[in-house]
Amino acid sequence: MKPENSNTHFKSIGIIGFGAFGRLIAAHIAPHFQVLAYDPRQDLEADASRLGVMLTSLSKAAGCDVVVVSTPVTTCQAVFADIARHCRPGALIIDVGSVKVKPAEIMERLLPVHVDIVATHPLFGPQSAQNGIKGLKIAICPLRGRAHWRLAAFLRQQLGLKVILTTPHDHDREVATVQGLTHLIAKVLLEMGPLPTRMTTLSFDLLVQAVSMVQHDAPEVFDAIENLNPYAVDVRKRFFELAHELDQELRSEAP
């Protein structure tokens, strides 16, 4: 399979999990593919119709040419176990979770050998993608097969994303700081609210803007970033140690 701009090999995409991020995915890929979606919720017909998506059973969504699992990382073992028997030979299976080491291990262990597997992490969400996704970043971790070349070409050329090829461990190592600290600081600042809105500086406004991009994320996202990333605990520990040292320094210098 060569790295060319072609999606002729893949005709249908099944999205498992039609929450906020599943709907964001559908909005951008529906013009290019037939999109089926499965979600156990019963109130999604209007959103599916608006996006041109067909709600269907788990087995039919999991039997598409490409299957995108957009469920909380905490559910991924059960989800991949459920879809494994429905995956067609030659299909591409993708996850979009915030951490990669654990989902990658589960996918390689549970999914049949006749499918290609790519672990991905779109480095954006519904809030940060409000004005479109062109120019935003996505991490891709090839796990099995060569379909990642076709996927990367589509993401770059059709959706305008910046593709970063990496490994699950390298991804989690970097994201432990990038997302781990962002969500940690955001959670603390929200607890300190309401935050000032009148006499603010540009730097404070940017900080508040960063908080607003993650404050509506589902609790499962924060849990995955902080507790399921194997590198997050060391980053968090170092951050609090330095904060404590700074606090002690300021106390010692206070009049």
mmCIF file of C-alpha atoms in Angstrom:
data_model
loop_
_atom_site.group_PDB
_atom_site.id
_atom_site.type_symbol
_atom_site.label_atom_id
_atom_site.label_comp_id
_atom_site.label_asym_id
_atom_site.label_seq_id
_atom_site.Cartn_x
_atom_site.Cartn_y
_atom_site.Cartn_z
ATOM 1 C CA MET A 1 0.000 0.000 0.000
ATOM 2 C CA LYS A 2 1.696 3.201 -1.084
ATOM 3 C CA PRO A 3 1.395 6.615 0.564
ATOM 4 C CA GLU A 4 -0.837 8.287 -1.968
ATOM 5 C CA ASN A 5 -3.870 10.553 -1.799
ATOM 6 C CA SER A 6 -6.526 7.943 -2.390
ATOM 7 C CA ASN A 7 -9.409 6.659 -0.345
ATOM 8 C CA THR A 8 -10.699 4.240 -3.003
ATOM 9 C CA HIS A 9 -9.635 1.267 -0.887
ATOM 10 C CA PHE A 10 -11.877 2.405 1.953
ATOM 11 C CA LYS A 11 -15.527 3.125 1.235
ATOM 12 C CA SER A 12 -17.244 2.985 4.610
ATOM 13 C CA ILE A 13 -16.324 4.195 8.088
ATOM 14 C CA GLY A 14 -17.930 2.967 11.269
ATOM 15 C CA ILE A 15 -17.735 5.158 14.355
ATOM 16 C CA ILE A 16 -18.112 3.370 17.675
ATOM 17 C CA GLY A 17 -19.204 6.026 20.161
ATOM 18 C CA PHE A 18 -21.225 8.960 18.832
ATOM 19 C CA GLY A 19 -20.527 11.450 21.607
ATOM 20 C CA ALA A 20 -19.121 14.943 21.138
ATOM 21 C CA PHE A 21 -15.878 13.737 19.577
ATOM 22 C CA GLY A 22 -17.557 11.041 17.500
ATOM 23 C CA ARG A 23 -19.812 13.712 16.039
ATOM 24 C CA LEU A 24 -16.816 15.964 15.370
ATOM 25 C CA ILE A 25 -15.180 13.137 13.422
ATOM 26 C CA ALA A 26 -18.362 12.498 11.455
ATOM 27 C CA ALA A 27 -18.743 16.152 10.510
ATOM 28 C CA HIS A 28 -15.369 16.136 8.734
ATOM 29 C CA ILE A 29 -15.343 12.693 7.127
ATOM 30 C CA ALA A 30 -18.968 12.385 6.010
ATOM 31 C CA PRO A 31 -18.267 14.283 2.751
ATOM 32 C CA HIS A 32 -15.673 11.643 1.839
ATOM 33 C CA PHE A 33 -17.129 8.311 3.007
ATOM 34 C CA GLN A 34 -20.296 6.501 3.886
ATOM 35 C CA VAL A 35 -20.427 6.890 7.670
ATOM 36 C CA LEU A 36 -22.185 4.514 10.041
ATOM 37 C CA ALA A 37 -22.239 5.022 13.794
ATOM 38 C CA TYR A 38 -23.110 2.992 16.842
ATOM 39 C CA ASP A 39 -23.888 4.345 20.299
ATOM 40 C CA PRO A 40 -26.126 2.815 22.967
ATOM 41 C CA ARG A 41 -27.765 6.193 23.630
ATOM 42 C CA GLN A 42 -31.216 6.655 22.111
ATOM 43 C CA ASP A 43 -31.321 10.438 21.530
ATOM 44 C CA LEU A 44 -28.872 10.819 18.648
ATOM 45 C CA GLU A 45 -31.113 10.579 15.595
ATOM 46 C CA ALA A 46 -31.270 14.347 15.005
ATOM 47 C CA ASP A 47 -27.482 14.756 15.178
ATOM 48 C CA ALA A 48 -26.945 11.750 12.912
ATOM 49 C CA SER A 49 -29.407 13.049 10.329
ATOM 50 C CA ARG A 50 -27.841 16.517 10.376
ATOM 51 C CA LEU A 51 -24.386 15.052 9.753
ATOM 52 C CA GLY A 52 -25.477 12.536 7.105
ATOM 53 C CA VAL A 53 -24.648 9.573 9.340
ATOM 54 C CA MET A 54 -26.575 6.305 9.570
ATOM 55 C CA LEU A 55 -27.068 5.007 13.098
ATOM 56 C CA THR A 56 -26.733 1.247 13.107
ATOM 57 C CA SER A 57 -25.862 -1.802 15.182
ATOM 58 C CA LEU A 58 -22.467 -2.469 16.743
ATOM 59 C CA SER A 59 -21.849 -5.371 14.371
ATOM 60 C CA LYS A 60 -22.541 -3.310 11.239
ATOM 61 C CA ALA A 61 -20.454 -0.337 12.374
ATOM 62 C CA ALA A 62 -17.612 -2.680 13.344
ATOM 63 C CA GLY A 63 -17.804 -4.372 9.962
ATOM 64 C CA CYS A 64 -16.923 -1.250 7.952
ATOM 65 C CA ASP A 65 -13.729 -0.767 5.957
ATOM 66 C CA VAL A 66 -12.469 1.630 8.655
ATOM 67 C CA VAL A 67 -13.577 1.468 12.278
ATOM 68 C CA VAL A 68 -12.954 4.442 14.556
ATOM 69 C CA VAL A 69 -13.397 3.771 18.259
ATOM 70 C CA SER A 70 -14.322 7.023 19.985
ATOM 71 C CA THR A 71 -15.149 5.878 23.507
ATOM 72 C CA PRO A 72 -13.479 6.620 26.869
ATOM 73 C CA VAL A 73 -10.103 4.933 27.317
ATOM 74 C CA THR A 74 -11.482 3.176 30.398
ATOM 75 C CA THR A 75 -13.925 1.277 28.170
ATOM 76 C CA CYS A 76 -11.510 0.343 25.378
ATOM 77 C CA GLN A 77 -10.824 -3.223 26.501
ATOM 78 C CA ALA A 78 -14.529 -4.099 26.525
ATOM 79 C CA VAL A 79 -15.158 -2.262 23.254
ATOM 80 C CA PHE A 80 -12.325 -3.926 21.333
ATOM 81 C CA ALA A 81 -13.348 -7.311 22.681
ATOM 82 C CA ASP A 82 -16.906 -6.661 21.438
ATOM 83 C CA ILE A 83 -15.938 -5.529 17.941
ATOM 84 C CA ALA A 84 -13.156 -8.077 17.305
ATOM 85 C CA ARG A 85 -15.422 -10.774 15.898
ATOM 86 C CA HIS A 86 -17.115 -8.338 13.517
ATOM 87 C CA CYS A 87 -13.998 -6.847 11.881
ATOM 88 C CA ARG A 88 -13.652 -7.691 8.221
ATOM 89 C CA PRO A 89 -10.310 -8.856 6.753
ATOM 90 C CA GLY A 90 -8.228 -5.934 5.523
ATOM 91 C CA ALA A 91 -10.087 -3.380 7.642
ATOM 92 C CA LEU A 92 -8.338 -0.529 9.419
ATOM 93 C CA ILE A 93 -9.081 -0.133 13.126
ATOM 94 C CA ILE A 94 -8.339 3.202 14.802
ATOM 95 C CA ASP A 95 -8.716 4.619 18.287
ATOM 96 C CA VAL A 96 -8.694 8.313 19.183
ATOM 97 C CA GLY A 97 -7.936 8.240 22.920
ATOM 98 C CA SER A 98 -5.835 10.727 24.872
ATOM 99 C CA VAL A 99 -3.300 8.072 25.878
ATOM 100 C CA LYS A 100 -1.718 5.492 23.641
ATOM 101 C CA VAL A 101 0.345 2.886 25.512
ATOM 102 C CA LYS A 102 -2.564 1.076 27.133
ATOM 103 C CA PRO A 103 -4.989 1.192 24.142
ATOM 104 C CA ALA A 104 -2.195 0.067 21.788
ATOM 105 C CA GLU A 105 -1.472 -2.986 23.916
ATOM 106 C CA ILE A 106 -5.173 -3.852 24.101
ATOM 107 C CA MET A 107 -5.731 -3.457 20.359
ATOM 108 C CA GLU A 108 -2.757 -5.610 19.429
ATOM 109 C CA ARG A 109 -3.851 -8.279 21.890
ATOM 110 C CA LEU A 110 -7.584 -8.410 21.167
ATOM 111 C CA LEU A 111 -8.047 -7.494 17.504
ATOM 112 C CA PRO A 112 -7.749 -10.220 14.839
ATOM 113 C CA VAL A 113 -4.515 -10.534 12.878
ATOM 114 C CA HIS A 114 -6.309 -9.872 9.599
ATOM 115 C CA VAL A 115 -6.837 -6.141 10.347
ATOM 116 C CA ASP A 116 -4.485 -3.159 10.256
ATOM 117 C CA ILE A 117 -4.245 -1.138 13.473
ATOM 118 C CA VAL A 118 -3.323 2.513 14.005
ATOM 119 C CA ALA A 119 -3.476 4.251 17.383
ATOM 120 C CA THR A 120 -4.186 7.960 16.968
ATOM 121 C CA HIS A 121 -4.644 11.023 19.118
ATOM 122 C CA PRO A 122 -6.185 14.133 17.553
ATOM 123 C CA LEU A 123 -4.485 16.913 19.509
ATOM 124 C CA PHE A 124 -7.686 18.939 19.595
ATOM 125 C CA GLY A 125 -11.268 18.595 20.706
ATOM 126 C CA PRO A 126 -14.725 20.034 20.022
ATOM 127 C CA GLN A 127 -13.839 23.303 21.770
ATOM 128 C CA SER A 128 -10.484 23.929 20.080
ATOM 129 C CA ALA A 129 -11.903 22.819 16.706
ATOM 130 C CA GLN A 130 -14.830 25.243 16.711
ATOM 131 C CA ASN A 131 -13.300 27.247 13.868
ATOM 132 C CA GLY A 132 -12.268 24.205 11.836
ATOM 133 C CA ILE A 133 -9.525 21.614 12.038
ATOM 134 C CA LYS A 134 -7.233 22.725 9.219
ATOM 135 C CA GLY A 135 -3.716 23.204 10.578
ATOM 136 C CA LEU A 136 -4.394 21.299 13.798
ATOM 137 C CA LYS A 137 -2.271 18.321 14.809
ATOM 138 C CA ILE A 138 -2.889 14.600 15.059
ATOM 139 C CA ALA A 139 -0.509 11.944 16.379
ATOM 140 C CA ILE A 140 -0.407 8.609 14.556
ATOM 141 C CA CYS A 141 1.147 5.460 16.004
ATOM 142 C CA PRO A 142 1.315 2.627 13.413
ATOM 143 C CA LEU A 143 0.833 -0.720 15.154
ATOM 144 C CA ARG A 144 0.077 -3.295 12.464
ATOM 145 C CA GLY A 145 0.025 -3.200 8.669
ATOM 146 C CA ARG A 146 0.745 -0.322 6.302
ATOM 147 C CA ALA A 147 -2.631 1.427 6.143
ATOM 148 C CA HIS A 148 -1.191 4.292 8.189
ATOM 149 C CA TRP A 149 0.342 5.698 4.986
ATOM 150 C CA ARG A 150 -3.050 6.010 3.331
ATOM 151 C CA LEU A 151 -4.554 7.376 6.541
ATOM 152 C CA ALA A 152 -1.813 9.991 6.925
ATOM 153 C CA ALA A 153 -2.196 11.096 3.300
ATOM 154 C CA PHE A 154 -5.951 11.545 3.713
ATOM 155 C CA LEU A 155 -5.577 13.476 6.944
ATOM 156 C CA ARG A 156 -2.967 15.784 5.446
ATOM 157 C CA GLN A 157 -4.368 16.326 1.976
ATOM 158 C CA GLN A 158 -8.120 16.157 2.503
ATOM 159 C CA LEU A 159 -8.536 17.443 6.070
ATOM 160 C CA GLY A 160 -5.471 19.714 6.266
ATOM 161 C CA LEU A 161 -4.182 18.226 9.512
ATOM 162 C CA LYS A 162 -0.539 18.199 10.576
ATOM 163 C CA VAL A 163 0.354 14.534 11.029
ATOM 164 C CA ILE A 164 2.944 13.478 13.610
ATOM 165 C CA LEU A 165 4.186 9.895 13.267
ATOM 166 C CA THR A 166 5.293 8.548 16.634
ATOM 167 C CA THR A 167 5.177 5.548 18.966
ATOM 168 C CA PRO A 168 2.764 4.979 21.867
ATOM 169 C CA HIS A 169 5.518 5.442 24.468
ATOM 170 C CA ASP A 170 6.956 8.573 22.840
ATOM 171 C CA HIS A 171 3.434 9.984 22.560
ATOM 172 C CA ASP A 172 2.550 9.376 26.198
ATOM 173 C CA ARG A 173 5.910 10.675 27.395
ATOM 174 C CA GLU A 174 5.360 14.062 25.695
ATOM 175 C CA VAL A 175 1.632 14.310 26.329
ATOM 176 C CA ALA A 176 2.152 13.683 30.041
ATOM 177 C CA THR A 177 3.518 17.241 30.130
ATOM 178 C CA VAL A 178 1.534 18.838 27.314
ATOM 179 C CA GLN A 179 -1.929 17.673 28.338
ATOM 180 C CA GLY A 180 -1.226 16.556 31.884
ATOM 181 C CA LEU A 181 -0.171 20.001 33.063
ATOM 182 C CA THR A 182 -2.788 21.850 30.995
ATOM 183 C CA HIS A 183 -5.688 19.877 32.443
ATOM 184 C CA LEU A 184 -4.205 19.909 35.941
ATOM 185 C CA ILE A 185 -3.775 23.695 35.977
ATOM 186 C CA ALA A 186 -7.198 24.184 34.403
ATOM 187 C CA LYS A 187 -8.854 22.104 37.103
ATOM 188 C CA VAL A 188 -7.141 24.090 39.866
ATOM 189 C CA LEU A 189 -8.040 27.448 38.301
ATOM 190 C CA LEU A 190 -11.676 26.422 37.903
ATOM 191 C CA GLU A 191 -11.770 25.555 41.602
ATOM 192 C CA MET A 192 -10.467 29.092 42.308
ATOM 193 C CA GLY A 193 -13.276 30.677 40.290
ATOM 194 C CA PRO A 194 -15.033 32.796 39.461
ATOM 195 C CA LEU A 195 -11.973 34.255 37.781
ATOM 196 C CA PRO A 196 -11.615 38.019 37.213
ATOM 197 C CA THR A 197 -12.896 39.355 33.889
ATOM 198 C CA ARG A 198 -12.439 43.143 34.181
ATOM 199 C CA MET A 199 -8.855 44.088 34.968
ATOM 200 C CA THR A 200 -7.031 41.335 33.094
ATOM 201 C CA THR A 201 -3.798 41.126 31.158
ATOM 202 C CA LEU A 202 -3.311 39.520 27.783
ATOM 203 C CA SER A 203 -1.349 36.687 29.385
ATOM 204 C CA PHE A 204 -4.201 36.036 31.855
ATOM 205 C CA ASP A 205 -6.767 36.146 29.034
ATOM 206 C CA LEU A 206 -4.755 33.520 27.158
ATOM 207 C CA LEU A 207 -4.646 31.387 30.293
ATOM 208 C CA VAL A 208 -8.415 31.643 30.676
ATOM 209 C CA GLN A 209 -8.813 30.780 26.996
ATOM 210 C CA ALA A 210 -6.716 27.649 27.513
ATOM 211 C CA VAL A 211 -8.881 26.679 30.484
ATOM 212 C CA SER A 212 -12.058 27.177 28.439
ATOM 213 C CA MET A 213 -10.816 24.724 25.814
ATOM 214 C CA VAL A 214 -10.716 21.841 28.281
ATOM 215 C CA GLN A 215 -13.197 22.724 31.016
ATOM 216 C CA HIS A 216 -16.111 21.014 29.268
ATOM 217 C CA ASP A 217 -14.242 17.775 28.571
ATOM 218 C CA ALA A 218 -15.875 14.691 30.023
ATOM 219 C CA PRO A 219 -14.479 13.605 33.417
ATOM 220 C CA GLU A 220 -13.223 10.428 31.725
ATOM 221 C CA VAL A 221 -10.808 12.528 29.649
ATOM 222 C CA PHE A 222 -9.168 14.055 32.742
ATOM 223 C CA ASP A 223 -9.007 10.629 34.374
ATOM 224 C CA ALA A 224 -7.303 9.091 31.340
ATOM 225 C CA ILE A 225 -4.789 11.913 30.990
ATOM 226 C CA GLU A 226 -3.815 11.915 34.660
ATOM 227 C CA ASN A 227 -4.221 8.264 35.678
ATOM 228 C CA LEU A 228 -3.849 6.096 32.567
ATOM 229 C CA ASN A 229 -0.768 7.744 31.082
ATOM 230 C CA PRO A 230 2.209 5.835 32.571
ATOM 231 C CA TYR A 231 4.349 8.995 32.535
ATOM 232 C CA ALA A 232 1.838 11.417 34.043
ATOM 233 C CA VAL A 233 2.475 10.672 37.698
ATOM 234 C CA ASP A 234 6.161 11.667 37.485
ATOM 235 C CA VAL A 235 5.324 14.911 35.667
ATOM 236 C CA ARG A 236 2.627 15.732 38.215
ATOM 237 C CA LYS A 237 4.964 14.923 41.122
ATOM 238 C CA ARG A 238 7.725 17.146 39.714
ATOM 239 C CA PHE A 239 5.266 20.005 39.130
ATOM 240 C CA PHE A 240 3.985 19.924 42.722
ATOM 241 C CA GLU A 241 7.521 19.599 44.101
ATOM 242 C CA LEU A 242 8.632 22.714 42.226
ATOM 243 C CA ALA A 243 5.470 24.578 43.230
ATOM 244 C CA HIS A 244 6.142 23.665 46.867
ATOM 245 C CA GLU A 245 9.769 24.778 46.596
ATOM 246 C CA LEU A 246 8.663 28.113 45.141
ATOM 247 C CA ASP A 247 6.100 28.547 47.900
ATOM 248 C CA GLN A 248 8.779 27.869 50.534
ATOM 249 C CA GLU A 249 11.123 30.347 48.851
ATOM 250 C CA LEU A 250 8.471 33.066 48.814
ATOM 251 C CA ARG A 251 7.580 32.397 52.453
ATOM 252 C CA SER A 252 11.210 32.712 53.481
ATOM 253 C CA GLU A 253 11.572 36.035 51.674
ATOM 254 C CA ALA A 254 8.334 37.533 52.969
ATOM 255 C CA PRO A 255 8.763 40.480 55.387
#
